[in-house]
């Protein structure tokens, strides 16, 4: 689920992802807001595409504000594209029971003994693009971009067979 947040007073897009084992922050964002990573926090990460990335460091106890809720988390640096921050099971496992309603894009959880709700960003609509647009997007090679390629074709052609030909076989 995607939510908006802020890190060092900069508006960020956060992906809350139960499929990620750790929390990550974009290296570009970390530089922009002058986060100071520890060089000894290196981690090898396999991303969804199967590619292995090396995190060059870790930022400990960094404040992130999600819809008015202040949390402190450890982040590994990664060359993220599409999201500024990923909150994985490293953070999710600290919350205790949560209720995640995907039909409403809402997550109910407890922070410091209070029940709070995070509201997700709406899912972007699918977009039909031309072959040329698809090729241009593929050349950008952005990590985290996903594309589903469907070919629209007419119904299969039915060939009329000559009945006499069939009878002769």
mmCIF file of N, CA and C in Angstrom, residues 17-145:
data_model
loop_
_atom_site.group_PDB
_atom_site.id
_atom_site.type_symbol
_atom_site.label_atom_id
_atom_site.label_comp_id
_atom_site.label_asym_id
_atom_site.label_seq_id
_atom_site.Cartn_x
_atom_site.Cartn_y
_atom_site.Cartn_z
ATOM 1 N N UNK A 17 5.150 -2.591 2.537
ATOM 2 C CA UNK A 17 5.275 -3.821 1.755
ATOM 3 C C UNK A 17 5.622 -5.011 2.640
ATOM 4 N N UNK A 18 4.636 -5.881 2.864
ATOM 5 C CA UNK A 18 4.883 -7.070 3.683
ATOM 6 C C UNK A 18 5.786 -8.072 2.966
ATOM 7 N N UNK A 19 6.066 -7.855 1.693
ATOM 8 C CA UNK A 19 6.969 -8.724 0.943
ATOM 9 C C UNK A 19 8.429 -8.311 1.042
ATOM 10 N N UNK A 20 8.698 -7.173 1.670
ATOM 11 C CA UNK A 20 10.079 -6.717 1.874
ATOM 12 C C UNK A 20 10.505 -7.056 3.295
ATOM 13 N N UNK A 21 11.690 -7.609 3.429
ATOM 14 C CA UNK A 21 12.157 -8.006 4.758
ATOM 15 C C UNK A 21 12.629 -6.824 5.593
ATOM 16 N N UNK A 22 13.146 -5.786 4.952
ATOM 17 C CA UNK A 22 13.733 -4.654 5.665
ATOM 18 C C UNK A 22 13.092 -3.338 5.221
ATOM 19 N N UNK A 23 13.530 -2.262 5.871
ATOM 20 C CA UNK A 23 13.106 -0.909 5.510
ATOM 21 C C UNK A 23 14.203 -0.289 4.647
ATOM 22 N N UNK A 24 13.789 0.443 3.622
ATOM 23 C CA UNK A 24 14.759 1.034 2.702
ATOM 24 C C UNK A 24 14.412 2.496 2.445
ATOM 25 N N UNK A 25 15.447 3.274 2.186
ATOM 26 C CA UNK A 25 15.274 4.668 1.789
ATOM 27 C C UNK A 25 16.093 4.882 0.519
ATOM 28 N N UNK A 26 15.572 5.679 -0.366
ATOM 29 C CA UNK A 26 16.251 5.995 -1.618
ATOM 30 C C UNK A 26 17.569 6.710 -1.331
ATOM 31 N N UNK A 27 18.631 6.260 -1.992
ATOM 32 C CA UNK A 27 19.927 6.919 -1.834
ATOM 33 C C UNK A 27 19.846 8.384 -2.246
ATOM 34 N N UNK A 28 19.090 8.668 -3.298
ATOM 35 C CA UNK A 28 18.940 10.044 -3.778
ATOM 36 C C UNK A 28 18.290 10.914 -2.711
ATOM 37 N N UNK A 29 17.211 10.404 -2.102
ATOM 38 C CA UNK A 29 16.532 11.153 -1.044
ATOM 39 C C UNK A 29 17.449 11.329 0.161
ATOM 40 N N UNK A 30 18.161 10.279 0.536
ATOM 41 C CA UNK A 30 19.057 10.355 1.693
ATOM 42 C C UNK A 30 20.090 11.463 1.515
ATOM 43 N N UNK A 31 20.645 11.586 0.310
ATOM 44 C CA UNK A 31 21.599 12.669 0.037
ATOM 45 C C UNK A 31 20.922 14.025 0.136
ATOM 46 N N UNK A 32 19.719 14.117 -0.457
ATOM 47 C CA UNK A 32 19.000 15.397 -0.499
ATOM 48 C C UNK A 32 18.676 15.908 0.905
ATOM 49 N N UNK A 33 18.309 15.009 1.818
ATOM 50 C CA UNK A 33 17.939 15.436 3.174
ATOM 51 C C UNK A 33 19.097 15.268 4.162
ATOM 52 N N UNK A 34 20.273 14.916 3.622
ATOM 53 C CA UNK A 34 21.512 14.816 4.396
ATOM 54 C C UNK A 34 21.440 13.800 5.532
ATOM 55 N N UNK A 35 20.876 12.619 5.240
ATOM 56 C CA UNK A 35 20.928 11.532 6.216
ATOM 57 C C UNK A 35 22.355 11.009 6.262
ATOM 58 N N UNK A 36 22.824 10.679 7.444
ATOM 59 C CA UNK A 36 24.187 10.182 7.604
ATOM 60 C C UNK A 36 24.167 8.676 7.852
ATOM 61 N N UNK A 37 24.417 7.877 6.806
ATOM 62 C CA UNK A 37 24.398 6.428 6.997
ATOM 63 C C UNK A 37 25.670 5.922 7.668
ATOM 64 N N UNK A 38 25.527 4.785 8.334
ATOM 65 C CA UNK A 38 26.687 4.091 8.880
ATOM 66 C C UNK A 38 27.224 3.184 7.783
ATOM 67 N N UNK A 39 28.513 3.266 7.498
ATOM 68 C CA UNK A 39 29.067 2.465 6.401
ATOM 69 C C UNK A 39 29.073 0.977 6.726
ATOM 70 N N UNK A 40 29.043 0.602 8.005
ATOM 71 C CA UNK A 40 29.103 -0.820 8.358
ATOM 72 C C UNK A 40 27.752 -1.525 8.219
ATOM 73 N N UNK A 41 26.719 -0.807 7.813
ATOM 74 C CA UNK A 41 25.398 -1.421 7.698
ATOM 75 C C UNK A 41 25.123 -2.008 6.329
ATOM 76 N N UNK A 42 26.127 -2.599 5.677
ATOM 77 C CA UNK A 42 25.957 -3.125 4.312
ATOM 78 C C UNK A 42 25.035 -4.341 4.316
ATOM 79 N N UNK A 43 24.253 -4.452 3.231
ATOM 80 C CA UNK A 43 23.298 -5.547 3.103
ATOM 81 C C UNK A 43 23.112 -5.847 1.625
ATOM 82 N N UNK A 44 23.105 -7.142 1.271
ATOM 83 C CA UNK A 44 22.806 -7.533 -0.108
ATOM 84 C C UNK A 44 21.320 -7.837 -0.184
ATOM 85 N N UNK A 45 20.650 -7.233 -1.163
ATOM 86 C CA UNK A 45 19.200 -7.342 -1.282
ATOM 87 C C UNK A 45 18.845 -7.868 -2.666
ATOM 88 N N UNK A 46 17.941 -8.860 -2.710
ATOM 89 C CA UNK A 46 17.421 -9.314 -4.003
ATOM 90 C C UNK A 46 16.064 -8.657 -4.189
ATOM 91 N N UNK A 47 15.924 -7.898 -5.270
ATOM 92 C CA UNK A 47 14.673 -7.197 -5.547
ATOM 93 C C UNK A 47 13.756 -8.083 -6.382
ATOM 94 N N UNK A 48 12.528 -7.624 -6.587
ATOM 95 C CA UNK A 48 11.495 -8.428 -7.247
ATOM 96 C C UNK A 48 11.917 -8.948 -8.617
ATOM 97 N N UNK A 49 12.754 -8.204 -9.326
ATOM 98 C CA UNK A 49 13.191 -8.626 -10.661
ATOM 99 C C UNK A 49 14.230 -9.741 -10.609
ATOM 100 N N UNK A 50 14.718 -10.058 -9.400
ATOM 101 C CA UNK A 50 15.762 -11.062 -9.253
ATOM 102 C C UNK A 50 17.157 -10.459 -9.207
ATOM 103 N N UNK A 51 17.246 -9.168 -9.489
ATOM 104 C CA UNK A 51 18.527 -8.466 -9.462
ATOM 105 C C UNK A 51 18.993 -8.307 -8.016
ATOM 106 N N UNK A 52 20.310 -8.430 -7.795
ATOM 107 C CA UNK A 52 20.872 -8.232 -6.458
ATOM 108 C C UNK A 52 21.477 -6.840 -6.370
ATOM 109 N N UNK A 53 21.098 -6.125 -5.325
ATOM 110 C CA UNK A 53 21.622 -4.784 -5.082
ATOM 111 C C UNK A 53 22.345 -4.787 -3.744
ATOM 112 N N UNK A 54 23.366 -3.964 -3.628
ATOM 113 C CA UNK A 54 24.110 -3.836 -2.377
ATOM 114 C C UNK A 54 23.745 -2.504 -1.736
ATOM 115 N N UNK A 55 23.294 -2.568 -0.490
ATOM 116 C CA UNK A 55 23.045 -1.340 0.255
ATOM 117 C C UNK A 55 24.383 -0.862 0.808
ATOM 118 N N UNK A 56 24.750 0.384 0.534
ATOM 119 C CA UNK A 56 26.037 0.884 1.007
ATOM 120 C C UNK A 56 26.041 1.316 2.468
ATOM 121 N N UNK A 57 24.895 1.318 3.117
ATOM 122 C CA UNK A 57 24.878 1.749 4.504
ATOM 123 C C UNK A 57 23.492 1.734 5.101
ATOM 124 N N UNK A 58 23.454 2.069 6.374
ATOM 125 C CA UNK A 58 22.210 2.015 7.142
ATOM 126 C C UNK A 58 22.065 3.310 7.939
ATOM 127 N N UNK A 59 20.849 3.838 7.990
ATOM 128 C CA UNK A 59 20.535 5.020 8.794
ATOM 129 C C UNK A 59 19.693 4.550 9.974
ATOM 130 N N UNK A 60 20.206 4.733 11.179
ATOM 131 C CA UNK A 60 19.510 4.248 12.371
ATOM 132 C C UNK A 60 18.534 5.273 12.933
ATOM 133 N N UNK A 61 17.421 4.756 13.457
ATOM 134 C CA UNK A 61 16.418 5.547 14.175
ATOM 135 C C UNK A 61 16.133 6.892 13.509
ATOM 136 N N UNK A 62 15.698 6.801 12.271
ATOM 137 C CA UNK A 62 15.358 7.977 11.471
ATOM 138 C C UNK A 62 13.871 8.259 11.612
ATOM 139 N N UNK A 63 13.530 9.518 11.876
ATOM 140 C CA UNK A 63 12.126 9.881 12.043
ATOM 141 C C UNK A 63 11.431 9.983 10.692
ATOM 142 N N UNK A 64 10.288 9.320 10.612
ATOM 143 C CA UNK A 64 9.424 9.370 9.442
ATOM 144 C C UNK A 64 8.030 9.702 9.947
ATOM 145 N N UNK A 65 7.361 10.638 9.311
ATOM 146 C CA UNK A 65 6.004 11.001 9.719
ATOM 147 C C UNK A 65 5.041 10.516 8.649
ATOM 148 N N UNK A 66 4.106 9.664 9.069
ATOM 149 C CA UNK A 66 3.090 9.101 8.180
ATOM 150 C C UNK A 66 1.734 9.645 8.597
ATOM 151 N N UNK A 67 1.187 10.547 7.818
ATOM 152 C CA UNK A 67 -0.143 11.104 8.071
ATOM 153 C C UNK A 67 -0.295 11.552 9.530
ATOM 154 N N UNK A 68 0.713 12.288 10.004
ATOM 155 C CA UNK A 68 0.687 12.836 11.354
ATOM 156 C C UNK A 68 1.210 11.910 12.430
ATOM 157 N N UNK A 69 1.546 10.677 12.084
ATOM 158 C CA UNK A 69 2.043 9.699 13.050
ATOM 159 C C UNK A 69 3.563 9.647 12.933
ATOM 160 N N UNK A 70 4.250 9.939 14.033
ATOM 161 C CA UNK A 70 5.704 9.944 14.033
ATOM 162 C C UNK A 70 6.228 8.558 14.409
ATOM 163 N N UNK A 71 7.104 8.010 13.567
ATOM 164 C CA UNK A 71 7.738 6.727 13.865
ATOM 165 C C UNK A 71 9.244 6.879 13.669
ATOM 166 N N UNK A 72 10.002 6.039 14.337
ATOM 167 C CA UNK A 72 11.452 6.020 14.189
ATOM 168 C C UNK A 72 11.850 4.637 13.701
ATOM 169 N N UNK A 73 12.522 4.597 12.567
ATOM 170 C CA UNK A 73 12.882 3.312 11.969
ATOM 171 C C UNK A 73 14.326 3.335 11.466
ATOM 172 N N UNK A 74 14.886 2.136 11.324
ATOM 173 C CA UNK A 74 16.195 1.966 10.701
ATOM 174 C C UNK A 74 15.973 1.732 9.211
ATOM 175 N N UNK A 75 16.757 2.397 8.386
ATOM 176 C CA UNK A 75 16.647 2.265 6.932
ATOM 177 C C UNK A 75 17.977 1.825 6.339
ATOM 178 N N UNK A 76 17.918 0.916 5.374
ATOM 179 C CA UNK A 76 19.065 0.621 4.521
ATOM 180 C C UNK A 76 18.928 1.469 3.263
ATOM 181 N N UNK A 77 20.043 1.983 2.772
ATOM 182 C CA UNK A 77 20.049 2.770 1.543
ATOM 183 C C UNK A 77 19.994 1.840 0.338
ATOM 184 N N UNK A 78 19.174 2.195 -0.642
ATOM 185 C CA UNK A 78 19.099 1.454 -1.904
ATOM 186 C C UNK A 78 18.792 2.438 -3.027
ATOM 187 N N UNK A 79 19.185 2.115 -4.251
ATOM 188 C CA UNK A 79 18.835 2.975 -5.387
ATOM 189 C C UNK A 79 17.383 2.740 -5.809
ATOM 190 N N UNK A 80 16.452 3.208 -4.990
ATOM 191 C CA UNK A 80 15.024 3.015 -5.260
ATOM 192 C C UNK A 80 14.556 3.964 -6.349
ATOM 193 N N UNK A 81 13.607 3.502 -7.134
ATOM 194 C CA UNK A 81 12.928 4.368 -8.093
ATOM 195 C C UNK A 81 11.447 4.056 -8.004
ATOM 196 N N UNK A 82 10.634 5.065 -8.026
ATOM 197 C CA UNK A 82 9.193 4.873 -7.911
ATOM 198 C C UNK A 82 8.693 5.141 -6.499
ATOM 199 N N UNK A 83 9.524 4.871 -5.500
ATOM 200 C CA UNK A 83 9.191 5.125 -4.096
ATOM 201 C C UNK A 83 10.402 5.759 -3.441
ATOM 202 N N UNK A 84 10.139 6.587 -2.434
ATOM 203 C CA UNK A 84 11.236 7.183 -1.673
ATOM 204 C C UNK A 84 11.624 6.297 -0.501
ATOM 205 N N UNK A 85 10.625 5.620 0.059
ATOM 206 C CA UNK A 85 10.812 4.804 1.261
ATOM 207 C C UNK A 85 10.021 3.513 1.102
ATOM 208 N N UNK A 86 10.594 2.407 1.583
ATOM 209 C CA UNK A 86 9.874 1.138 1.674
ATOM 210 C C UNK A 86 9.902 0.711 3.131
ATOM 211 N N UNK A 87 8.718 0.488 3.697
ATOM 212 C CA UNK A 87 8.611 -0.056 5.050
ATOM 213 C C UNK A 87 8.246 -1.525 4.918
ATOM 214 N N UNK A 88 9.146 -2.396 5.345
ATOM 215 C CA UNK A 88 8.942 -3.833 5.224
ATOM 216 C C UNK A 88 8.581 -4.474 6.549
ATOM 217 N N UNK A 89 8.760 -5.793 6.606
ATOM 218 C CA UNK A 89 8.398 -6.527 7.827
ATOM 219 C C UNK A 89 9.279 -6.138 9.009
ATOM 220 N N UNK A 90 10.432 -5.550 8.751
ATOM 221 C CA UNK A 90 11.273 -5.028 9.830
ATOM 222 C C UNK A 90 10.467 -4.040 10.683
ATOM 223 N N UNK A 91 9.656 -3.204 10.046
ATOM 224 C CA UNK A 91 8.788 -2.259 10.766
ATOM 225 C C UNK A 91 7.445 -2.894 11.099
ATOM 226 N N UNK A 92 6.837 -3.572 10.133
ATOM 227 C CA UNK A 92 5.506 -4.153 10.347
ATOM 228 C C UNK A 92 5.477 -5.097 11.548
ATOM 229 N N UNK A 93 6.564 -5.837 11.770
ATOM 230 C CA UNK A 93 6.593 -6.804 12.874
ATOM 231 C C UNK A 93 6.617 -6.134 14.245
ATOM 232 N N UNK A 94 6.876 -4.834 14.304
ATOM 233 C CA UNK A 94 6.883 -4.120 15.587
ATOM 234 C C UNK A 94 5.493 -3.635 15.991
ATOM 235 N N UNK A 95 4.512 -3.779 15.105
ATOM 236 C CA UNK A 95 3.197 -3.168 15.316
ATOM 237 C C UNK A 95 2.213 -4.039 16.079
ATOM 238 N N UNK A 96 2.474 -5.324 16.177
ATOM 239 C CA UNK A 96 1.468 -6.216 16.740
ATOM 240 C C UNK A 96 0.378 -6.445 15.706
ATOM 241 N N UNK A 97 -0.819 -6.824 16.170
ATOM 242 C CA UNK A 97 -1.900 -7.095 15.208
ATOM 243 C C UNK A 97 -2.285 -5.836 14.418
ATOM 244 N N UNK A 98 -2.473 -6.023 13.125
ATOM 245 C CA UNK A 98 -2.941 -4.930 12.271
ATOM 246 C C UNK A 98 -4.114 -5.434 11.444
ATOM 247 N N UNK A 99 -4.976 -4.507 11.054
ATOM 248 C CA UNK A 99 -6.082 -4.838 10.157
ATOM 249 C C UNK A 99 -5.835 -4.057 8.879
ATOM 250 N N UNK A 100 -5.755 -4.795 7.784
ATOM 251 C CA UNK A 100 -5.446 -4.189 6.501
ATOM 252 C C UNK A 100 -6.632 -4.415 5.584
ATOM 253 N N UNK A 101 -7.339 -3.346 5.257
ATOM 254 C CA UNK A 101 -8.518 -3.439 4.397
ATOM 255 C C UNK A 101 -8.142 -2.911 3.013
ATOM 256 N N UNK A 102 -7.857 -3.843 2.112
ATOM 257 C CA UNK A 102 -7.399 -3.434 0.785
ATOM 258 C C UNK A 102 -8.518 -2.827 -0.051
ATOM 259 N N UNK A 103 -9.774 -3.170 0.250
ATOM 260 C CA UNK A 103 -10.871 -2.574 -0.522
ATOM 261 C C UNK A 103 -11.004 -1.083 -0.220
ATOM 262 N N UNK A 104 -10.619 -0.674 0.986
ATOM 263 C CA UNK A 104 -10.657 0.743 1.367
ATOM 264 C C UNK A 104 -9.265 1.379 1.344
ATOM 265 N N UNK A 105 -8.245 0.573 1.047
ATOM 266 C CA UNK A 105 -6.856 1.023 1.143
ATOM 267 C C UNK A 105 -6.602 1.675 2.500
ATOM 268 N N UNK A 106 -6.912 0.922 3.545
ATOM 269 C CA UNK A 106 -6.765 1.430 4.905
ATOM 270 C C UNK A 106 -6.092 0.380 5.779
ATOM 271 N N UNK A 107 -5.205 0.849 6.637
ATOM 272 C CA UNK A 107 -4.481 -0.027 7.549
ATOM 273 C C UNK A 107 -4.691 0.497 8.965
ATOM 274 N N UNK A 108 -5.286 -0.325 9.841
ATOM 275 C CA UNK A 108 -5.505 0.061 11.239
ATOM 276 C C UNK A 108 -4.446 -0.627 12.093
ATOM 277 N N UNK A 109 -3.794 0.157 12.937
ATOM 278 C CA UNK A 109 -2.704 -0.363 13.752
ATOM 279 C C UNK A 109 -2.625 0.405 15.060
ATOM 280 N N UNK A 110 -1.789 -0.079 15.963
ATOM 281 C CA UNK A 110 -1.586 0.594 17.243
ATOM 282 C C UNK A 110 -0.178 1.185 17.288
ATOM 283 N N UNK A 111 -0.106 2.468 17.612
ATOM 284 C CA UNK A 111 1.172 3.151 17.790
ATOM 285 C C UNK A 111 1.142 3.790 19.166
ATOM 286 N N UNK A 112 2.085 3.394 20.014
ATOM 287 C CA UNK A 112 2.171 3.894 21.389
ATOM 288 C C UNK A 112 0.836 3.772 22.113
ATOM 289 N N UNK A 113 0.175 2.632 21.955
ATOM 290 C CA UNK A 113 -1.071 2.354 22.659
ATOM 291 C C UNK A 113 -2.319 2.968 22.055
ATOM 292 N N UNK A 114 -2.184 3.745 20.999
ATOM 293 C CA UNK A 114 -3.348 4.367 20.364
ATOM 294 C C UNK A 114 -3.641 3.687 19.039
ATOM 295 N N UNK A 115 -4.949 3.458 18.759
ATOM 296 C CA UNK A 115 -5.312 2.910 17.456
ATOM 297 C C UNK A 115 -5.335 4.044 16.444
ATOM 298 N N UNK A 116 -4.642 3.831 15.344
ATOM 299 C CA UNK A 116 -4.585 4.826 14.279
ATOM 300 C C UNK A 116 -4.866 4.130 12.948
ATOM 301 N N UNK A 117 -5.207 4.919 11.955
ATOM 302 C CA UNK A 117 -5.468 4.370 10.623
ATOM 303 C C UNK A 117 -4.629 5.126 9.599
ATOM 304 N N UNK A 118 -3.994 4.373 8.737
ATOM 305 C CA UNK A 118 -3.280 4.956 7.603
ATOM 306 C C UNK A 118 -4.124 4.739 6.359
ATOM 307 N N UNK A 119 -4.232 5.757 5.547
ATOM 308 C CA UNK A 119 -5.040 5.682 4.334
ATOM 309 C C UNK A 119 -4.116 5.684 3.122
ATOM 310 N N UNK A 120 -4.267 4.671 2.290
ATOM 311 C CA UNK A 120 -3.414 4.514 1.118
ATOM 312 C C UNK A 120 -3.812 5.426 -0.023
ATOM 313 N N UNK A 121 -2.860 5.623 -0.913
ATOM 314 C CA UNK A 121 -3.114 6.388 -2.130
ATOM 315 C C UNK A 121 -3.877 5.508 -3.102
ATOM 316 N N UNK A 122 -4.704 6.116 -3.901
ATOM 317 C CA UNK A 122 -5.485 5.331 -4.854
ATOM 318 C C UNK A 122 -4.561 4.649 -5.856
ATOM 319 N N UNK A 123 -5.028 3.529 -6.353
ATOM 320 C CA UNK A 123 -4.256 2.753 -7.318
ATOM 321 C C UNK A 123 -4.350 3.445 -8.671
ATOM 322 N N UNK A 124 -3.202 3.708 -9.300
ATOM 323 C CA UNK A 124 -3.271 4.352 -10.617
ATOM 324 C C UNK A 124 -3.954 3.440 -11.626
ATOM 325 N N UNK A 125 -4.700 4.052 -12.516
ATOM 326 C CA UNK A 125 -5.403 3.266 -13.524
ATOM 327 C C UNK A 125 -4.427 2.741 -14.561
ATOM 328 N N UNK A 126 -4.789 1.599 -15.133
ATOM 329 C CA UNK A 126 -3.987 1.056 -16.224
ATOM 330 C C UNK A 126 -4.062 2.000 -17.409
ATOM 331 N N UNK A 127 -3.010 2.029 -18.168
ATOM 332 C CA UNK A 127 -2.931 2.946 -19.291
ATOM 333 C C UNK A 127 -2.527 2.161 -20.537
ATOM 334 N N UNK A 128 -3.236 2.379 -21.605
ATOM 335 C CA UNK A 128 -2.884 1.754 -22.875
ATOM 336 C C UNK A 128 -1.862 2.654 -23.555
ATOM 337 N N UNK A 129 -0.738 2.060 -23.954
ATOM 338 C CA UNK A 129 0.314 2.828 -24.610
ATOM 339 C C UNK A 129 0.660 2.179 -25.943
ATOM 340 N N UNK A 130 1.261 2.967 -26.793
ATOM 341 C CA UNK A 130 1.679 2.447 -28.097
ATOM 342 C C UNK A 130 2.970 1.652 -27.938
ATOM 343 N N UNK A 131 3.319 0.910 -28.962
ATOM 344 C CA UNK A 131 4.564 0.151 -28.961
ATOM 345 C C UNK A 131 5.761 1.083 -28.785
ATOM 346 N N UNK A 132 5.723 2.249 -29.427
ATOM 347 C CA UNK A 132 6.813 3.215 -29.324
ATOM 348 C C UNK A 132 6.959 3.722 -27.887
ATOM 349 N N UNK A 133 5.840 4.042 -27.230
ATOM 350 C CA UNK A 133 5.891 4.498 -25.842
ATOM 351 C C UNK A 133 6.454 3.408 -24.935
ATOM 352 N N UNK A 134 6.082 2.161 -25.199
ATOM 353 C CA UNK A 134 6.580 1.037 -24.412
ATOM 354 C C UNK A 134 8.089 0.888 -24.587
ATOM 355 N N UNK A 135 8.579 1.032 -25.813
ATOM 356 C CA UNK A 135 10.020 0.937 -26.071
ATOM 357 C C UNK A 135 10.776 2.055 -25.356
ATOM 358 N N UNK A 136 10.237 3.263 -25.403
ATOM 359 C CA UNK A 136 10.891 4.392 -24.715
ATOM 360 C C UNK A 136 10.951 4.157 -23.209
ATOM 361 N N UNK A 137 9.866 3.666 -22.638
ATOM 362 C CA UNK A 137 9.830 3.396 -21.200
ATOM 363 C C UNK A 137 10.827 2.301 -20.833
ATOM 364 N N UNK A 138 10.947 1.284 -21.678
ATOM 365 C CA UNK A 138 11.870 0.180 -21.405
ATOM 366 C C UNK A 138 13.321 0.648 -21.439
ATOM 367 N N UNK A 139 13.630 1.629 -22.284
ATOM 368 C CA UNK A 139 14.999 2.141 -22.376
ATOM 369 C C UNK A 139 15.421 2.881 -21.117
ATOM 370 N N UNK A 140 14.458 3.401 -20.363
ATOM 371 C CA UNK A 140 14.794 4.142 -19.145
ATOM 372 C C UNK A 140 15.340 3.219 -18.064
ATOM 373 N N UNK A 141 14.955 1.949 -18.112
ATOM 374 C CA UNK A 141 15.445 0.923 -17.181
ATOM 375 C C UNK A 141 15.307 1.345 -15.728
ATOM 376 N N UNK A 142 14.161 1.858 -15.357
ATOM 377 C CA UNK A 142 13.954 2.255 -13.973
ATOM 378 C C UNK A 142 13.617 1.039 -13.130
ATOM 379 N N UNK A 143 14.299 0.913 -12.027
ATOM 380 C CA UNK A 143 14.011 -0.180 -11.115
ATOM 381 C C UNK A 143 12.668 0.089 -10.451
ATOM 382 N N UNK A 144 11.859 -0.926 -10.341
ATOM 383 C CA UNK A 144 10.572 -0.773 -9.687
ATOM 384 C C UNK A 144 9.426 -0.488 -10.623
ATOM 385 N N UNK A 145 9.711 -0.242 -11.884
ATOM 386 C CA UNK A 145 8.631 -0.029 -12.846
ATOM 387 C C UNK A 145 8.162 -1.372 -13.369
#
